[in-house]
mmCIF file of C-alpha atoms in Angstrom:
data_model
loop_
_atom_site.group_PDB
_atom_site.id
_atom_site.type_symbol
_atom_site.label_atom_id
_atom_site.label_comp_id
_atom_site.label_asym_id
_atom_site.label_seq_id
_atom_site.Cartn_x
_atom_site.Cartn_y
_atom_site.Cartn_z
ATOM 1 C CA MET I 638 -38.716 -8.203 16.149
ATOM 2 C CA ALA I 639 -36.108 -7.617 18.833
ATOM 3 C CA ALA I 640 -33.358 -8.294 16.335
ATOM 4 C CA GLN I 641 -34.885 -5.829 13.877
ATOM 5 C CA SER I 642 -35.104 -3.157 16.561
ATOM 6 C CA GLN I 643 -31.415 -3.684 17.355
ATOM 7 C CA ILE I 644 -30.542 -2.981 13.730
ATOM 8 C CA TYR I 645 -32.436 0.300 13.489
ATOM 9 C CA ALA I 646 -31.677 1.665 16.957
ATOM 10 C CA GLY I 647 -28.502 2.616 18.793
ATOM 11 C CA ALA I 648 -27.025 5.177 16.409
ATOM 12 C CA PHE I 649 -26.240 8.829 17.146
ATOM 13 C CA VAL I 650 -29.240 10.989 18.068
ATOM 14 C CA ASP I 651 -27.638 13.967 16.304
ATOM 15 C CA PRO I 652 -25.560 12.222 13.605
ATOM 16 C CA VAL I 653 -23.718 15.238 12.182
ATOM 17 C CA PHE I 654 -22.790 16.927 15.465
ATOM 18 C CA GLN I 655 -21.935 13.713 17.306
ATOM 19 C CA ALA I 656 -19.898 12.258 14.444
ATOM 20 C CA GLN I 657 -17.922 15.498 14.276
ATOM 21 C CA SER I 658 -17.313 15.297 18.029
ATOM 22 C CA VAL I 659 -16.046 11.714 17.828
ATOM 23 C CA PHE I 660 -13.904 12.505 14.779
ATOM 24 C CA ARG I 661 -12.194 15.372 16.604
ATOM 25 C CA ALA I 662 -11.601 13.148 19.626
ATOM 26 C CA LEU I 663 -10.056 10.428 17.458
ATOM 27 C CA MET I 664 -7.804 12.874 15.626
ATOM 28 C CA ASP I 665 -6.669 14.335 18.946
ATOM 29 C CA SER I 666 -5.996 10.855 20.296
ATOM 30 C CA PHE I 667 -3.950 9.909 17.225
ATOM 31 C CA ALA I 668 -2.010 13.172 17.576
ATOM 32 C CA ARG I 669 -1.195 12.239 21.180
ATOM 33 C CA PRO I 670 -0.590 8.480 21.040
ATOM 34 C CA GLY I 671 -1.276 6.576 24.223
ATOM 35 C CA THR I 672 -3.680 9.153 25.644
ATOM 36 C CA VAL I 673 -6.957 7.745 26.919
ATOM 37 C CA THR I 674 -9.722 9.898 25.434
ATOM 38 C CA SER I 675 -13.341 9.739 26.540
ATOM 39 C CA LEU I 676 -15.884 10.147 23.742
ATOM 40 C CA ALA I 677 -18.642 12.679 24.334
ATOM 41 C CA ALA I 678 -20.882 10.638 22.030
ATOM 42 C CA VAL I 679 -21.171 6.868 22.082
ATOM 43 C CA ALA I 680 -23.416 4.411 20.310
ATOM 44 C CA SER I 681 -25.506 1.477 21.505
ATOM 45 C CA PRO I 682 -24.772 -1.144 18.851
ATOM 46 C CA PRO I 683 -25.910 -4.758 19.074
ATOM 47 C CA SER I 684 -23.821 -7.018 21.287
ATOM 48 C CA PRO I 685 -20.964 -7.879 21.237
ATOM 49 C CA LEU I 686 -19.813 -4.585 19.653
ATOM 50 C CA GLY I 687 -18.964 -2.060 22.372
ATOM 51 C CA LYS I 688 -20.175 1.521 22.704
ATOM 52 C CA ALA I 689 -16.943 3.256 21.718
ATOM 53 C CA SER I 690 -16.303 0.832 18.856
ATOM 54 C CA GLY I 691 -19.824 1.511 17.618
ATOM 55 C CA ALA I 692 -19.177 5.254 17.736
ATOM 56 C CA VAL I 693 -15.982 4.763 15.725
ATOM 57 C CA ALA I 694 -17.908 2.773 13.116
ATOM 58 C CA LEU I 695 -20.622 5.424 12.819
ATOM 59 C CA THR I 696 -17.998 8.156 12.467
ATOM 60 C CA LEU I 697 -15.423 6.637 10.115
ATOM 61 C CA CYS I 698 -17.230 4.026 8.020
ATOM 62 C CA ASP I 699 -19.185 4.803 4.855
ATOM 63 C CA HIS I 700 -20.001 3.275 1.477
ATOM 64 C CA ASP I 701 -16.365 3.676 0.340
ATOM 65 C CA THR I 702 -14.814 1.840 3.309
ATOM 66 C CA PRO I 703 -15.018 -1.978 3.267
ATOM 67 C CA VAL I 704 -15.298 -3.364 6.789
ATOM 68 C CA TRP I 705 -14.045 -6.694 8.166
ATOM 69 C CA LEU I 706 -15.698 -8.086 11.284
ATOM 70 C CA SER I 707 -14.501 -10.825 13.610
ATOM 71 C CA PRO I 708 -16.374 -14.159 13.475
ATOM 72 C CA ALA I 709 -18.373 -13.350 16.629
ATOM 73 C CA LEU I 710 -19.458 -9.983 15.232
ATOM 74 C CA ILE I 711 -20.422 -11.545 11.898
ATOM 75 C CA LYS I 712 -22.767 -13.965 13.697
ATOM 76 C CA SER I 713 -24.551 -11.110 15.504
ATOM 77 C CA ALA I 714 -26.798 -8.271 14.363
ATOM 78 C CA VAL I 715 -23.737 -6.024 13.988
ATOM 79 C CA PRO I 716 -23.260 -6.498 10.204
ATOM 80 C CA ARG I 717 -26.803 -5.316 9.494
ATOM 81 C CA TRP I 718 -26.467 -2.480 12.035
ATOM 82 C CA ILE I 719 -23.303 -1.186 10.355
ATOM 83 C CA ALA I 720 -24.784 -1.597 6.892
ATOM 84 C CA PHE I 721 -27.983 0.237 7.825
ATOM 85 C CA HIS I 722 -26.366 3.160 9.631
ATOM 86 C CA THR I 723 -23.193 3.664 7.574
ATOM 87 C CA GLY I 724 -23.707 1.987 4.196
ATOM 88 C CA ALA I 725 -20.270 0.396 4.534
ATOM 89 C CA PRO I 726 -19.841 -2.866 2.607
ATOM 90 C CA LEU I 727 -18.586 -5.922 4.477
ATOM 91 C CA THR I 728 -15.640 -7.966 3.275
ATOM 92 C CA GLU I 729 -14.500 -11.437 4.283
ATOM 93 C CA THR I 730 -10.976 -10.638 3.090
ATOM 94 C CA LYS I 731 -8.880 -8.940 5.740
ATOM 95 C CA ASP I 732 -6.539 -7.145 3.368
ATOM 96 C CA ASP I 733 -9.478 -5.581 1.504
ATOM 97 C CA ALA I 734 -10.723 -3.861 4.654
ATOM 98 C CA ARG I 735 -10.251 -0.194 5.447
ATOM 99 C CA PHE I 736 -11.547 -0.847 8.954
ATOM 100 C CA ALA I 737 -11.603 -4.042 10.994
ATOM 101 C CA PHE I 738 -13.470 -4.587 14.259
ATOM 102 C CA ILE I 739 -12.823 -7.147 16.995
ATOM 103 C CA GLU I 740 -14.978 -7.484 20.091
ATOM 104 C CA LYS I 741 -13.715 -7.718 23.659
ATOM 105 C CA GLY I 742 -12.049 -11.083 24.178
ATOM 106 C CA GLY I 743 -12.057 -11.921 20.470
ATOM 107 C CA ALA I 744 -9.047 -13.518 18.803
ATOM 108 C CA VAL I 745 -6.782 -10.900 17.216
ATOM 109 C CA PRO I 746 -5.159 -11.978 13.919
ATOM 110 C CA SER I 747 -1.569 -10.980 13.242
ATOM 111 C CA PHE I 748 -1.522 -7.466 11.870
ATOM 112 C CA ASP I 749 0.199 -8.477 8.632
ATOM 113 C CA GLN I 750 -3.004 -10.235 7.524
ATOM 114 C CA PHE I 751 -4.608 -6.827 6.979
ATOM 115 C CA ALA I 752 -3.953 -4.221 4.301
ATOM 116 C CA LEU I 753 -0.597 -2.598 5.020
ATOM 117 C CA GLY I 754 -0.599 0.022 2.278
ATOM 118 C CA THR I 755 2.200 0.464 -0.227
ATOM 119 C CA GLN I 756 5.352 2.558 -0.266
ATOM 120 C CA GLU I 757 3.608 4.949 -2.683
ATOM 121 C CA TYR I 758 0.237 4.893 -0.887
ATOM 122 C CA PRO I 759 0.825 3.983 2.772
ATOM 123 C CA ASP I 760 -2.609 5.356 3.679
ATOM 124 C CA ARG I 761 -4.257 2.452 1.853
ATOM 125 C CA SER I 762 -4.082 0.329 4.954
ATOM 126 C CA THR I 763 -6.483 -1.075 7.523
ATOM 127 C CA THR I 764 -7.321 0.719 10.733
ATOM 128 C CA LEU I 765 -7.880 -1.969 13.339
ATOM 129 C CA VAL I 766 -10.443 -1.300 16.101
ATOM 130 C CA ILE I 767 -10.059 -3.662 19.065
ATOM 131 C CA GLU I 768 -12.158 -3.568 22.219
ATOM 132 C CA VAL I 769 -10.231 -4.526 25.361
ATOM 133 C CA GLU I 770 -11.113 -5.031 29.017
ATOM 134 C CA ALA I 771 -9.788 -1.616 30.030
ATOM 135 C CA LEU I 772 -7.418 1.027 28.700
ATOM 136 C CA THR I 773 -5.448 1.195 31.954
ATOM 137 C CA GLY I 774 -4.274 -1.218 34.616
ATOM 138 C CA GLY I 775 -2.607 -3.782 32.356
ATOM 139 C CA SER I 776 1.029 -4.657 31.795
ATOM 140 C CA PRO I 777 2.851 -1.365 31.187
ATOM 141 C CA LEU I 778 4.443 -0.606 27.839
ATOM 142 C CA THR I 779 6.713 2.335 27.098
ATOM 143 C CA ALA I 780 5.580 4.375 24.108
ATOM 144 C CA LYS I 781 7.809 6.754 22.167
ATOM 145 C CA GLY I 782 7.498 8.602 18.887
ATOM 146 C CA PRO I 783 5.821 11.583 17.219
ATOM 147 C CA GLY I 784 3.235 13.275 19.437
ATOM 148 C CA ILE I 785 4.858 11.961 22.632
ATOM 149 C CA LYS I 786 7.167 14.132 24.710
ATOM 150 C CA ASP I 787 10.072 11.867 25.661
ATOM 151 C CA GLU I 788 7.965 8.798 26.520
ATOM 152 C CA THR I 789 4.637 7.762 28.011
ATOM 153 C CA ILE I 790 3.245 4.595 29.534
ATOM 154 C CA VAL I 791 0.328 2.680 28.045
ATOM 155 C CA ALA I 792 -1.188 -0.259 29.903
ATOM 156 C CA PRO I 793 -4.362 -1.640 28.306
ATOM 157 C CA GLN I 794 -5.871 -4.777 29.800
ATOM 158 C CA GLY I 795 -6.838 -7.625 27.506
ATOM 159 C CA LEU I 796 -4.275 -7.343 24.706
ATOM 160 C CA PRO I 797 -3.292 -10.621 23.021
ATOM 161 C CA ASP I 798 -0.144 -12.318 24.323
ATOM 162 C CA LEU I 799 1.662 -11.654 21.033
ATOM 163 C CA PHE I 800 0.585 -8.017 20.790
ATOM 164 C CA LEU I 801 4.062 -6.562 21.256
ATOM 165 C CA ASP I 802 5.473 -8.879 18.578
ATOM 166 C CA PHE I 803 2.644 -7.911 16.208
ATOM 167 C CA TRP I 804 3.271 -4.211 16.864
ATOM 168 C CA THR I 805 7.053 -4.418 16.529
ATOM 169 C CA ASP I 806 6.696 -6.158 13.153
ATOM 170 C CA ASN I 807 4.121 -3.561 12.100
ATOM 171 C CA ARG I 808 6.361 -0.625 12.951
ATOM 172 C CA ALA I 809 9.316 -2.206 11.150
ATOM 173 C CA ILE I 810 7.636 -1.737 7.746
ATOM 174 C CA PHE I 811 6.954 2.010 8.189
ATOM 175 C CA PRO I 812 5.620 3.981 6.301
ATOM 176 C CA ARG I 813 3.426 0.951 5.616
ATOM 177 C CA GLY I 814 1.439 -0.708 8.395
ATOM 178 C CA ILE I 815 -1.849 -0.624 10.241
ATOM 179 C CA ASP I 816 -3.047 2.012 12.705
ATOM 180 C CA LEU I 817 -4.774 0.891 15.882
ATOM 181 C CA ILE I 818 -7.734 2.139 17.905
ATOM 182 C CA LEU I 819 -8.235 0.424 21.256
ATOM 183 C CA THR I 820 -11.641 0.904 22.870
ATOM 184 C CA ALA I 821 -13.173 0.212 26.277
ATOM 185 C CA GLY I 822 -16.466 1.547 27.582
ATOM 186 C CA ASP I 823 -16.823 5.098 26.246
ATOM 187 C CA ALA I 824 -13.104 5.720 25.714
ATOM 188 C CA VAL I 825 -10.421 5.168 23.094
ATOM 189 C CA LEU I 826 -6.637 4.932 22.990
ATOM 190 C CA CYS I 827 -5.083 5.400 19.553
ATOM 191 C CA LEU I 828 -1.721 4.092 18.370
ATOM 192 C CA PRO I 829 -0.530 5.231 14.953
ATOM 193 C CA ARG I 830 2.064 3.089 13.205
ATOM 194 C CA THR I 831 4.726 5.698 14.063
ATOM 195 C CA THR I 832 4.579 4.797 17.762
ATOM 196 C CA LYS I 833 7.321 2.581 19.160
ATOM 197 C CA LEU I 834 6.294 0.270 21.995
ATOM 198 C CA SER I 835 8.548 -1.707 24.279
ATOM 199 C CA ALA I 836 8.083 -3.750 27.433
ATOM 200 C CA ARG I 837 8.679 -1.678 30.534
ATOM 201 C CA GLU I 838 11.228 -3.012 32.975
ATOM 202 C CA ALA I 839 9.760 -4.015 36.341
#
């Protein structure tokens, strides 16, 4: 019964208002890449999906958006929670997914395994949602590009060792490529494919 209660509980109390709030926060975060944005509304999904990642799923996923989940998420109550609250279908094929979710500490596949869009329809790509240890306090990266005045520093903790290589390859195929939402606790940090990241000199 506990598992069943996990599936039905943990969504927004006021779905319309709270989803609108999270959507505005995400759009603002994408417009200002690298900015850590706290969400006024979070979810309480089954473990190991985090609160902010759950809020993103409730806000962006629906019956028209196939979702890919990491192996650890697939083995949990998360697939049924997402299906019940959003109606989004699950896919085992990464490049069929509109959204992909990876829990904190989960292995992150190379970004080119996901849908990258086409030259004609670059929006037909995957948005990757990765929970990390924290959105600050990690190895600093310099971010430049649209929405950033001159440059800014991003320093998430818990990114994969090859993250910068993955991101550099992703940006090289612009306008194709994935967009990225990093989550931790009740906050998000969004990186659209237009953002250039480089290692910051010590």
